[in-house]
Amino acid sequence: QVQLVESGGGVVQPGRSLRLSCAASGFTFGSYGMHWVRQAPGKGLEWVAAIWYDGTNKYYGDSVKGRFTISRDNPKSTLYLQMNSLKAEDTAFYYCARDPSGYGFDHWGQGTLVTVSS
Amino acid sequence: NFMLTQPHSVSASPGTTVTISCSGNSGSIASNYVQWFQQRPGSAPTTVIYDHDQRPSGVPDRFSGSIDTSSMSASLTISGLKPEDEADYYCQSYDRINLWVFGGGTKLTVL
């Protein structure tokens, strides 16, 4: 069955960097677009970034553009999110999600918590 | 900006049917697929409907999705409500400018 497992979250000071990973299994990873979605504590869902199945196209939400970079390693079936210049408002659970059609998400990981605090 | 609007909360009794609406402010909701996600307290979201009306394997057929192009809105209908259906529900769609957009979420209470 489809499994997505995020890792790499933790507590980090403002201005520092962090890299999240999402290990995929149970499907042909290189055939699907992938996304990062976040949720601040007690808030709704916010789309963060997307990457095409082959990594050729990448898209970012306005709040993270220029600071975050999405990437993937298809032979390793792993998705990444490099987060630089972190701000307190980046504090959230970060979920990776699979995209079957380009329009949305059909499977989600369990999430990893990023806390930006001094 | 493309936006999706959901009611803040809905409530219904076990065994009944409830419908959660998702209104778009442009035709993007009709021309691009709508997804619905369930999020129970303390858990990650799960997909209950994708591509307007498709159910992932394991999602019971009590969950159904529909789209009304004339009103630029989508709906999630849950029939035969069960206590375990109590959760937050989010709609999501795609827009060429704003890309992947979520509604604000609806808290479903099963009385």
Coordinates of N, CA and C in Angstrom, one line a residue, chain B residues 2 8 10-13 27 31 33 35 51 66 68 74 82-83 90 93-95 102 104-105:
Chain B
F2 N -8.2 33.3 -6.4 CA -9.1 32.2 -6.3 C -9.2 31.8 -4.9
H8 N -18.1 27.2 8.6 CA -17.2 27.0 9.6 C -17.5 25.7 10.4
V10 N -20.7 22.4 10.9 CA -22.0 21.7 10.6 C -22.2 20.6 11.7
S11 N -23.4 20.3 12.0 CA -23.7 19.2 12.9 C -24.9 18.4 12.4
A12 N -24.9 17.1 12.8 CA -26.0 16.2 12.4 C -26.0 15.0 13.3
S13 N -27.1 14.3 13.3 CA -27.2 13.1 14.2 C -26.7 11.9 13.5
G27 N -14.7 30.4 -12.0 CA -15.0 29.1 -12.7 C -14.0 28.0 -12.6
S31 N -13.8 23.9 -13.7 CA -13.0 23.4 -14.8 C -11.8 22.6 -14.3
Y33 N -10.4 19.7 -11.0 CA -11.0 18.8 -10.1 C -11.0 19.3 -8.6
Q35 N -11.0 18.1 -4.6 CA -10.7 17.1 -3.6 C -11.3 17.4 -2.2
D51 N -10.6 14.1 -7.5 CA -11.1 14.3 -8.9 C -12.7 14.4 -8.9
S66 N -19.7 15.9 -5.3 CA -20.4 16.4 -6.5 C -20.0 17.8 -6.8
D68 N -21.4 21.5 -8.8 CA -22.5 22.3 -9.5 C -21.9 23.4 -10.2
A74 N -18.9 23.0 -5.0 CA -18.8 21.5 -4.8 C -19.4 21.1 -3.5
K82 N -21.8 8.3 11.2 CA -21.3 7.5 12.3 C -20.4 8.5 13.2
P83 N -20.3 8.1 14.5 CA -19.6 9.0 15.4 C -18.1 9.2 14.9
Y90 N -11.8 19.5 4.6 CA -11.3 20.5 3.8 C -11.6 20.2 2.3
S93 N -9.0 22.7 -4.6 CA -9.0 22.7 -6.0 C -7.8 23.4 -6.5
Y94 N -7.7 23.6 -7.9 CA -6.6 24.1 -8.5 C -7.0 25.3 -9.4
D95 N -6.1 26.3 -9.4 CA -6.3 27.5 -10.2 C -5.0 27.8 -10.9
F102 N -6.8 25.6 -0.8 CA -7.7 24.9 0.2 C -8.8 25.8 0.6
G104 N -11.2 26.8 3.9 CA -10.8 27.1 5.3 C -11.2 25.9 6.3
G105 N -11.9 24.9 5.8 CA -12.2 23.8 6.7 C -13.6 23.9 7.3

